[in-house]
Short mmCIF file of C-alpha atoms in Angstrom, two decimals:
data_model
loop_
_atom_site.label_atom_id
_atom_site.label_comp_id
_atom_site.label_asym_id
_atom_site.label_seq_id
_atom_site.Cartn_x
_atom_site.Cartn_y
_atom_site.Cartn_z
CA MET F 1 0.02 0.01 -0.05
CA LEU F 2 2.98 2.15 0.98
CA PHE F 3 4.44 1.47 -2.68
CA TRP F 4 1.43 2.62 -4.57
CA LEU F 5 0.75 5.74 -2.08
CA GLY F 6 4.32 6.80 -2.64
CA ALA F 7 4.52 6.28 -6.75
CA ALA F 8 1.17 8.67 -6.90
CA ALA F 9 2.72 10.98 -4.70
CA PHE F 10 5.68 10.96 -6.96
CA ALA F 11 3.74 11.01 -10.13
CA LEU F 12 1.56 14.09 -8.47
CA THR F 13 5.09 15.97 -7.90
CA ILE F 14 5.89 15.64 -11.29
CA LEU F 15 2.75 16.82 -12.30
CA VAL F 16 2.88 19.65 -10.39
CA SER F 17 6.50 20.39 -11.85
CA VAL F 18 5.56 20.55 -15.14
CA SER F 19 2.62 22.54 -14.09
CA LEU F 20 4.73 25.17 -12.59
CA HIS F 21 6.89 24.87 -15.78
CA GLU F 22 3.94 26.00 -17.85
CA LEU F 23 3.27 28.79 -15.59
CA GLY F 24 6.54 30.04 -15.84
CA HIS F 25 5.77 30.84 -19.61
CA MET F 26 2.52 32.34 -18.53
CA ILE F 27 3.69 34.63 -15.87
CA THR F 28 6.77 35.98 -17.81
CA GLY F 29 4.45 36.12 -21.06
CA LYS F 30 1.87 38.16 -19.01
CA ARG F 31 4.62 40.50 -17.61
CA PHE F 32 6.18 41.49 -21.08
CA GLY F 33 2.65 41.86 -22.48
CA MET F 34 2.22 38.82 -24.80
CA LYS F 35 -1.36 37.41 -24.84
CA VAL F 36 -1.80 34.24 -23.12
CA THR F 37 -5.14 32.80 -24.10
CA GLN F 38 -5.09 29.33 -22.58
CA TYR F 39 -3.03 27.72 -19.24
CA PHE F 40 -4.22 23.88 -18.65
CA VAL F 41 -3.10 21.43 -16.47
CA GLY F 42 -3.19 18.16 -18.43
CA PHE F 43 -4.00 17.13 -21.97
CA GLY F 44 -7.29 15.31 -23.75
CA PRO F 45 -10.74 16.28 -23.01
CA THR F 46 -11.54 19.13 -20.43
CA ILE F 47 -12.94 18.31 -17.30
CA PHE F 48 -13.68 21.96 -16.02
CA SER F 49 -12.73 25.55 -17.11
CA PHE F 50 -12.90 29.20 -16.00
CA LYS F 51 -11.67 32.24 -18.22
CA ARG F 52 -10.24 35.35 -15.91
CA GLY F 53 -9.34 38.33 -17.96
CA GLU F 54 -8.31 37.27 -21.60
CA THR F 55 -7.12 33.93 -20.23
CA GLU F 56 -8.44 30.37 -20.12
CA TYR F 57 -7.69 28.32 -17.16
CA GLY F 58 -8.67 24.77 -16.67
CA LEU F 59 -7.73 21.10 -16.14
CA LYS F 60 -7.93 18.28 -18.79
CA ALA F 61 -8.42 14.51 -18.12
CA ILE F 62 -4.92 12.69 -18.97
CA PRO F 63 -2.39 14.22 -16.24
CA LEU F 64 0.63 14.09 -18.37
CA GLY F 65 1.85 17.49 -18.53
CA GLY F 66 0.07 20.64 -19.42
CA PHE F 67 0.35 23.20 -21.65
CA CYS F 68 0.19 27.27 -21.93
CA LYS F 69 -0.61 29.24 -25.11
CA ILE F 70 1.09 32.07 -26.29
CA VAL F 71 -0.46 34.22 -29.11
CA GLY F 72 1.79 34.32 -31.98
CA MET F 73 4.88 32.12 -31.17
CA THR F 74 5.85 31.87 -35.11
CA PRO F 75 5.12 34.70 -37.67
CA GLN F 76 3.70 31.42 -39.16
CA ASP F 77 0.72 30.83 -36.91
CA ASP F 78 -2.68 31.59 -38.74
CA ASP F 79 -5.09 31.72 -35.96
CA VAL F 80 -3.75 34.86 -35.03
CA LEU F 81 -6.42 37.81 -35.01
CA PRO F 82 -5.77 41.39 -36.33
CA GLU F 83 -5.97 43.09 -33.03
CA ASP F 84 -3.47 40.55 -31.52
CA GLN F 85 -0.97 41.18 -33.99
CA PRO F 86 0.78 43.74 -31.76
CA ARG F 87 0.94 41.49 -29.03
CA ALA F 88 2.42 38.18 -31.45
CA MET F 89 4.91 36.71 -29.39
CA TRP F 90 7.60 36.58 -32.22
CA ARG F 91 7.55 40.48 -32.89
CA PHE F 92 8.77 40.95 -28.93
CA PRO F 93 12.69 41.57 -28.80
CA VAL F 94 14.62 38.55 -28.84
CA TRP F 95 15.89 39.11 -25.29
CA LYS F 96 12.11 38.93 -23.93
CA ARG F 97 11.23 35.71 -26.03
CA THR F 98 14.22 34.09 -24.34
CA ILE F 99 13.27 34.74 -21.15
CA VAL F 100 9.93 33.95 -21.66
CA MET F 101 10.83 30.18 -23.52
CA SER F 102 13.62 29.80 -20.55
CA ALA F 103 11.15 30.12 -18.15
CA GLY F 104 10.39 26.54 -17.60
CA SER F 105 13.47 25.18 -17.42
CA ILE F 106 14.33 28.04 -14.84
CA THR F 107 11.48 26.77 -12.76
CA HIS F 108 13.09 23.51 -12.66
CA PHE F 109 16.10 24.43 -11.29
CA LEU F 110 14.49 26.67 -8.77
CA LEU F 111 12.33 23.47 -7.67
CA ALA F 112 15.68 21.51 -7.77
CA LEU F 113 17.72 24.06 -5.73
CA ALA F 114 14.53 24.44 -3.27
CA GLY F 115 14.44 20.67 -2.77
CA ALA F 116 18.21 20.46 -2.45
CA TRP F 117 18.06 23.15 0.43
CA VAL F 118 15.23 21.45 2.41
CA MET F 119 17.14 18.09 2.02
CA ALA F 120 20.49 19.89 3.27
CA ALA F 121 19.33 21.38 6.19
CA SER F 122 16.87 18.29 7.09
CA VAL F 123 18.11 15.40 6.33
CA GLY F 124 21.53 16.11 4.71
CA LEU F 125 22.84 16.01 1.09
CA PRO F 126 24.81 12.88 -0.24
CA ASN F 127 28.60 13.50 -0.11
CA ILE F 128 29.52 14.39 -3.73
CA HIS F 129 33.26 14.49 -2.86
CA LEU F 130 33.45 10.90 -2.48
CA PRO F 131 33.93 8.64 -5.38
CA GLN F 132 31.26 7.76 -7.38
CA THR F 133 31.96 5.05 -9.87
CA SER F 134 34.30 2.00 -9.19
CA ALA F 135 37.21 3.93 -11.22
CA ASP F 136 37.02 6.70 -8.75
CA GLN F 137 37.49 4.64 -5.90
CA ARG F 138 40.94 3.55 -7.45
CA THR F 139 42.41 6.62 -6.78
CA TYR F 140 41.60 6.97 -3.26
CA PRO F 141 43.36 5.96 -0.24
CA ALA F 142 43.41 2.17 0.48
CA LEU F 143 40.89 2.03 3.19
CA ILE F 144 39.08 -1.04 3.30
CA GLN F 145 35.51 -2.36 4.33
CA VAL F 146 36.02 -5.69 5.40
CA GLY F 147 33.24 -8.64 4.50
CA GLU F 148 31.08 -10.81 6.83
CA CYS F 149 30.62 -13.85 4.13
CA LEU F 150 32.61 -14.88 0.64
CA PRO F 151 30.29 -16.71 -1.55
CA VAL F 152 32.94 -18.78 -3.59
CA GLN F 153 31.90 -18.70 -7.42
CA THR F 154 34.03 -21.77 -8.00
CA GLU F 155 32.02 -23.86 -5.28
CA LEU F 156 28.98 -22.31 -6.41
CA LYS F 157 29.30 -23.64 -9.80
CA LYS F 158 29.87 -27.14 -8.31
CA LEU F 159 26.35 -27.21 -7.00
CA ASP F 160 23.30 -27.93 -9.72
CA GLU F 161 21.54 -25.23 -11.66
CA ALA F 162 18.06 -25.78 -9.44
CA THR F 163 20.08 -24.95 -6.25
CA GLN F 164 22.11 -22.10 -7.72
CA LYS F 165 18.85 -20.25 -8.49
CA ARG F 166 17.04 -21.04 -5.17
CA ILE F 167 20.42 -19.84 -3.05
CA ALA F 168 20.55 -16.80 -5.51
CA GLY F 169 18.80 -14.84 -3.30
CA GLU F 170 19.45 -16.08 -0.15
CA GLU F 171 21.68 -14.37 2.73
CA CYS F 172 25.33 -15.74 2.32
CA LYS F 173 26.34 -17.47 5.48
CA PRO F 174 30.17 -19.27 6.06
CA GLY F 175 30.09 -22.96 6.04
CA VAL F 176 26.82 -23.35 3.72
CA ASN F 177 26.80 -23.95 -0.27
CA GLY F 178 30.50 -23.02 -0.48
CA ALA F 179 30.58 -19.67 1.28
CA ILE F 180 33.56 -18.95 3.59
CA VAL F 181 34.37 -16.54 6.39
CA PRO F 182 36.58 -13.88 4.10
CA PRO F 183 40.18 -14.04 4.35
CA ALA F 184 40.81 -10.53 5.60
CA LYS F 185 38.15 -10.80 8.31
CA ALA F 186 39.86 -14.44 9.40
CA ALA F 187 43.22 -12.60 9.48
CA GLY F 188 41.84 -9.96 11.56
CA LEU F 189 41.64 -6.80 9.40
CA GLN F 190 39.12 -4.41 10.48
CA ASP F 191 36.97 -1.53 9.16
CA LEU F 192 39.02 1.37 8.12
CA ASP F 193 42.37 -0.04 8.27
CA ARG F 194 44.76 1.65 5.81
CA ILE F 195 46.62 -1.26 3.81
CA THR F 196 49.92 -0.18 2.46
CA LYS F 197 51.70 -3.20 1.37
CA VAL F 198 50.38 -6.56 0.14
CA GLY F 199 53.26 -8.97 0.18
CA GLN F 200 56.34 -7.07 -1.33
CA THR F 201 54.05 -4.62 -3.16
CA PRO F 202 53.94 -1.32 -1.93
CA VAL F 203 50.36 0.03 -2.11
CA GLU F 204 49.17 4.06 -2.24
CA ASN F 205 45.77 3.51 -3.41
CA TYR F 206 42.66 1.30 -3.46
CA GLY F 207 43.24 0.60 -7.23
CA GLN F 208 46.88 -0.63 -6.27
CA LEU F 209 45.58 -2.56 -3.39
CA THR F 210 43.00 -4.65 -5.75
CA ASP F 211 45.68 -4.96 -8.44
CA ALA F 212 48.33 -6.69 -5.87
CA ILE F 213 45.59 -8.79 -4.03
CA ARG F 214 44.61 -10.40 -7.50
CA ALA F 215 48.23 -10.49 -8.48
CA SER F 216 49.49 -12.32 -5.76
CA PRO F 217 49.25 -16.24 -5.92
CA ALA F 218 46.84 -17.89 -3.44
CA GLY F 219 48.01 -18.69 0.10
CA PRO F 220 49.18 -17.00 3.01
CA THR F 221 50.11 -13.32 2.22
CA VAL F 222 51.76 -10.72 4.44
CA PHE F 223 49.54 -7.39 4.67
CA GLU F 224 50.97 -3.96 5.94
CA TYR F 225 48.30 -1.77 7.17
CA VAL F 226 47.65 1.05 9.49
CA ARG F 227 45.46 1.36 12.34
CA ASP F 228 44.89 4.11 14.90
CA GLY F 229 48.14 5.53 13.73
CA GLN F 230 50.42 2.18 14.16
CA THR F 231 51.89 -0.12 11.33
CA ARG F 232 50.91 -3.36 12.07
CA THR F 233 50.98 -6.92 9.77
CA ALA F 234 48.57 -9.33 9.04
CA THR F 235 48.56 -13.00 7.28
CA VAL F 236 45.84 -13.17 4.93
CA ASN F 237 45.17 -16.60 3.68
CA LEU F 238 44.23 -15.38 -0.02
CA VAL F 239 41.67 -17.53 -1.94
CA SER F 240 41.03 -18.62 -5.69
CA ASP F 241 37.69 -17.55 -7.36
CA GLU F 242 36.54 -16.52 -10.57
CA ARG F 243 36.14 -12.53 -11.39
CA ALA F 244 35.53 -10.35 -14.03
CA PRO F 245 37.91 -7.67 -14.99
CA LEU F 246 37.90 -4.49 -12.72
CA GLU F 247 37.67 -2.44 -15.63
CA ASP F 248 34.57 -4.61 -17.52
CA PRO F 249 32.39 -6.25 -14.79
CA LYS F 250 30.58 -7.77 -17.67
CA GLY F 251 33.82 -9.34 -19.11
CA LYS F 252 35.29 -12.73 -19.33
CA VAL F 253 35.92 -14.40 -15.80
CA SER F 254 39.19 -16.01 -15.14
CA LEU F 255 40.66 -17.36 -11.67
CA VAL F 256 42.00 -14.39 -9.56
CA SER F 257 43.02 -14.15 -5.78
CA VAL F 258 40.65 -12.63 -3.40
CA ALA F 259 40.62 -11.46 -0.06
CA GLY F 260 37.17 -10.63 0.68
CA LEU F 261 37.51 -6.80 1.20
CA GLY F 262 35.81 -3.85 -0.09
CA TRP F 263 36.53 0.06 -0.57
CA ASN F 264 35.72 2.14 2.55
CA THR F 265 36.05 5.82 3.79
CA ASP F 266 36.15 7.84 6.80
CA GLN F 267 34.45 10.57 5.43
CA PRO F 268 30.88 10.73 5.79
CA TYR F 269 28.14 9.76 3.19
CA VAL F 270 25.49 12.46 3.81
CA ILE F 271 26.31 15.71 5.08
CA LYS F 272 23.82 17.76 7.09
CA TYR F 273 24.22 21.66 7.20
CA SER F 274 22.70 24.61 8.92
CA VAL F 275 19.78 26.47 7.48
CA ALA F 276 22.50 29.36 6.12
CA GLY F 277 25.26 26.67 5.14
CA ALA F 278 22.37 24.71 3.15
CA VAL F 279 21.95 27.56 0.41
CA PRO F 280 25.46 27.02 -0.72
CA ALA F 281 25.46 23.27 -0.25
CA ALA F 282 22.30 23.44 -2.41
CA GLY F 283 23.95 25.42 -5.04
CA GLU F 284 27.08 23.16 -5.56
CA TYR F 285 24.89 20.02 -5.44
CA GLY F 286 22.70 21.33 -8.18
CA TRP F 287 25.72 22.18 -10.35
CA TYR F 288 27.06 18.58 -9.75
CA LEU F 289 23.56 17.17 -11.03
CA VAL F 290 23.71 19.60 -13.80
CA GLU F 291 27.35 17.90 -14.91
CA ASN F 292 25.86 14.71 -14.48
CA SER F 293 22.84 15.33 -16.37
CA PHE F 294 25.08 16.36 -19.30
CA LYS F 295 26.90 13.25 -19.11
CA ALA F 296 23.71 11.07 -18.87
CA MET F 297 22.29 12.81 -21.94
CA GLY F 298 25.46 12.03 -23.78
CA LYS F 299 25.23 8.22 -22.94
CA ILE F 300 21.42 7.97 -24.14
CA PRO F 301 22.32 6.58 -27.33
CA GLN F 302 24.52 3.76 -26.17
CA LYS F 303 22.09 2.75 -23.53
CA ILE F 304 19.33 1.97 -26.11
CA PRO F 305 20.38 -1.38 -26.99
CA ALA F 306 20.86 -2.43 -22.89
CA LEU F 307 16.94 -0.76 -22.89
CA TRP F 308 16.08 -3.36 -25.51
CA HIS F 309 17.44 -6.18 -24.31
CA SER F 310 15.83 -5.64 -20.47
CA ILE F 311 12.59 -6.08 -22.74
CA THR F 312 13.59 -9.08 -24.12
CA GLY F 313 14.73 -11.03 -20.81
CA ASP F 314 18.08 -9.57 -20.18
CA GLU F 315 18.76 -8.16 -16.64
CA ARG F 316 18.14 -4.53 -16.25
CA ASP F 317 21.13 -2.23 -16.45
CA PRO F 318 20.70 0.35 -13.16
CA ASP F 319 22.24 2.43 -15.09
CA THR F 320 19.94 2.89 -18.26
CA PRO F 321 17.44 5.79 -18.53
CA ILE F 322 13.97 5.70 -16.94
CA SER F 323 10.46 7.00 -17.71
CA VAL F 324 7.98 8.73 -15.90
CA ILE F 325 6.83 5.40 -14.86
CA GLY F 326 10.09 4.27 -13.89
CA ALA F 327 10.52 7.49 -11.67
CA SER F 328 7.41 6.92 -9.93
CA ARG F 329 7.75 3.46 -8.98
CA LEU F 330 11.54 4.75 -7.80
CA GLY F 331 9.83 7.26 -5.62
CA GLY F 332 7.06 4.69 -4.00
CA GLU F 333 9.93 2.21 -3.50
CA ALA F 334 11.57 4.75 -1.39
CA ILE F 335 8.81 6.04 0.58
CA GLU F 336 7.75 1.98 0.97
CA LYS F 337 11.13 1.38 2.55
CA GLY F 338 11.13 4.33 4.96
CA VAL F 339 13.76 6.28 3.09
CA PRO F 340 12.05 9.66 1.95
CA GLU F 341 15.37 11.33 1.36
CA VAL F 342 15.43 8.71 -1.93
CA PHE F 343 12.57 10.31 -2.77
CA TRP F 344 13.62 13.74 -2.81
CA GLN F 345 16.83 12.87 -4.65
CA ILE F 346 15.07 11.28 -7.27
CA PHE F 347 12.54 14.58 -7.68
CA ILE F 348 15.72 16.96 -7.28
CA SER F 349 17.64 14.94 -10.41
CA LEU F 350 14.52 14.46 -12.39
CA ASN F 351 13.86 18.60 -12.31
CA VAL F 352 17.23 19.34 -13.19
CA PHE F 353 17.82 16.90 -16.14
CA ILE F 354 13.86 17.96 -17.39
CA GLY F 355 15.53 21.51 -17.17
CA LEU F 356 18.59 20.73 -18.95
CA PHE F 357 16.77 18.58 -21.60
CA ASN F 358 14.04 21.51 -22.81
CA LEU F 359 16.91 23.66 -23.38
CA LEU F 360 18.39 21.60 -26.17
CA PRO F 361 18.29 23.73 -29.12
CA LEU F 362 15.82 21.36 -31.04
CA LEU F 363 12.20 21.86 -32.20
CA PRO F 364 9.60 21.65 -30.56
CA LEU F 365 11.84 21.90 -27.53
CA ASP F 366 11.71 25.56 -25.52
CA GLY F 367 15.18 25.49 -26.76
CA GLY F 368 14.52 24.89 -30.20
CA HIS F 369 12.75 28.25 -30.39
CA ILE F 370 15.45 30.21 -28.56
CA ALA F 371 18.05 29.08 -30.95
CA ILE F 372 16.04 30.30 -33.70
CA ALA F 373 15.53 33.36 -31.93
CA TRP F 374 18.90 34.19 -31.64
CA TYR F 375 19.87 32.82 -35.01
CA GLU F 376 17.26 35.19 -36.79
CA ARG F 377 19.04 37.83 -34.57
CA VAL F 378 22.55 37.40 -35.19
CA ARG F 379 21.71 36.67 -39.18
CA SER F 380 19.76 40.34 -39.27
CA ALA F 381 22.56 42.13 -37.42
CA LEU F 382 25.56 40.26 -39.91
CA TYR F 383 23.23 41.35 -43.19
CA LYS F 384 22.69 44.92 -41.79
CA ARG F 385 26.52 45.08 -41.30
CA LEU F 386 27.14 43.83 -44.78
CA ARG F 387 24.37 46.43 -45.94
CA ARG F 388 22.14 43.71 -47.50
CA PRO F 389 18.45 43.58 -46.89
CA ASP F 390 17.52 41.79 -43.98
CA PRO F 391 16.59 38.46 -44.78
CA GLY F 392 13.15 38.21 -42.34
CA ARG F 393 11.76 35.24 -40.31
CA VAL F 394 12.61 31.85 -40.12
CA ASP F 395 10.18 29.77 -41.85
CA TYR F 396 9.17 27.11 -39.37
CA TYR F 397 7.41 25.10 -42.04
CA LYS F 398 10.76 24.31 -43.89
CA LEU F 399 11.87 22.80 -40.01
CA MET F 400 8.64 20.85 -40.16
CA PRO F 401 10.42 17.13 -41.29
CA LEU F 402 13.04 17.69 -38.57
CA THR F 403 10.72 18.98 -36.01
CA TYR F 404 8.97 15.60 -36.51
CA ALA F 405 11.84 13.56 -36.83
CA VAL F 406 12.66 14.59 -33.04
CA ILE F 407 8.65 13.98 -32.02
CA LEU F 408 9.24 10.70 -33.17
CA ILE F 409 12.60 9.86 -32.18
CA GLY F 410 11.53 10.99 -28.45
CA GLY F 411 8.27 9.33 -28.45
CA ALA F 412 9.80 5.87 -29.26
CA PHE F 413 12.40 6.68 -26.93
CA THR F 414 9.72 7.20 -24.36
CA LEU F 415 7.59 4.33 -25.06
CA LEU F 416 10.87 2.14 -24.99
CA THR F 417 11.80 3.37 -21.60
CA ALA F 418 8.16 2.90 -20.27
CA THR F 419 7.78 -0.59 -21.51
CA ALA F 420 11.29 -1.23 -19.72
CA ASP F 421 10.17 0.04 -16.71
CA ILE F 422 7.01 -1.67 -16.64
CA ILE F 423 8.45 -5.18 -17.74
CA ASN F 424 11.66 -5.10 -16.17
CA PRO F 425 12.11 -2.17 -13.69
CA ILE F 426 14.87 -0.73 -12.11
CA THR F 427 14.73 -1.39 -8.28
CA ILE F 428 16.67 0.32 -5.21
CA PHE F 429 16.45 -2.24 -2.72
CA LYS F 430 17.00 -5.87 -3.68
#
């Protein structure tokens, strides 16, 4: 029950975000004197509406967004009444049109910053200065986390297939189904010990530690480490097991030595701030999300095959894109498990991503209209400097094939992610 309530609550927050996006367009447009004839939440059949001034406000049946109609967005709009021509949007200075068209994305950014500020001052924000990937971890000090149980793959493979499937989701217990006490734990190593040498190999960071362990022969190996400022040694009885390459977790497995330890840190994973200190912290966290959103957008094309394969039976890669359905499921799961901070992290990240995505210079996105407005402005200035006649406005009709292509690709991608989120959804908690 909590899951569905959380999912519904998250879907509602997305709807509110998109509605505020359109509200940003409407408010700035009205402030500049543009004529806004409609502001609706949702699409499809109208449930109710009312008119105040020259604008009709209302709610439609399909709660998947909203829209704001500003008269004369392009010179080709043929539904502009003669008396409204002076207030047509395309006649306004380019800087005013830029503000109006970017107001939606700015609204998303403000929502994200507000959410980050509340999180920072209440439950705290994730420590973004910690390594975010296994590749990043390799450059950090060789502080360790000692495991409680080590499943040995070579032993698991000796079991029949039915048993392997049965125990796949069970808790690891030493002495059961080939699992053992991790060699590091058996040797007396503890969490936050800093390894400085494996055998005769000096270790300066976690990457060198993992490489040294894998390269060592199975059997007793002397580890030198620092605990409470004192240098100590321990003999770790390394075991041989199958592992994929560190740089390619899905690559071909091979026999290497393992110790049953992982990377650790003495830094907090979550940092709570004062009300005043939460302001710069929210800004820093927001910029971190901006950078990661750009990286995520750049990786979208290469993630499409993984999305398709997840629909046809493969395991879902948690790093693949999600739809509104997937985001709502994750929000519901966060509420169900009692971690509302994850709910808000997803909300903040989604607002940053939507804000940036809408600014891409592609029609029919807001960024496409902004790009055309500035293209016209620069082209007119250039022609004026060359003492040539102004070429006039861009013909949007000539751009329709490109616009339809963007809509088609976007629609197909949305359908793909939504299908994957229904058939094979990403989950936070296993």
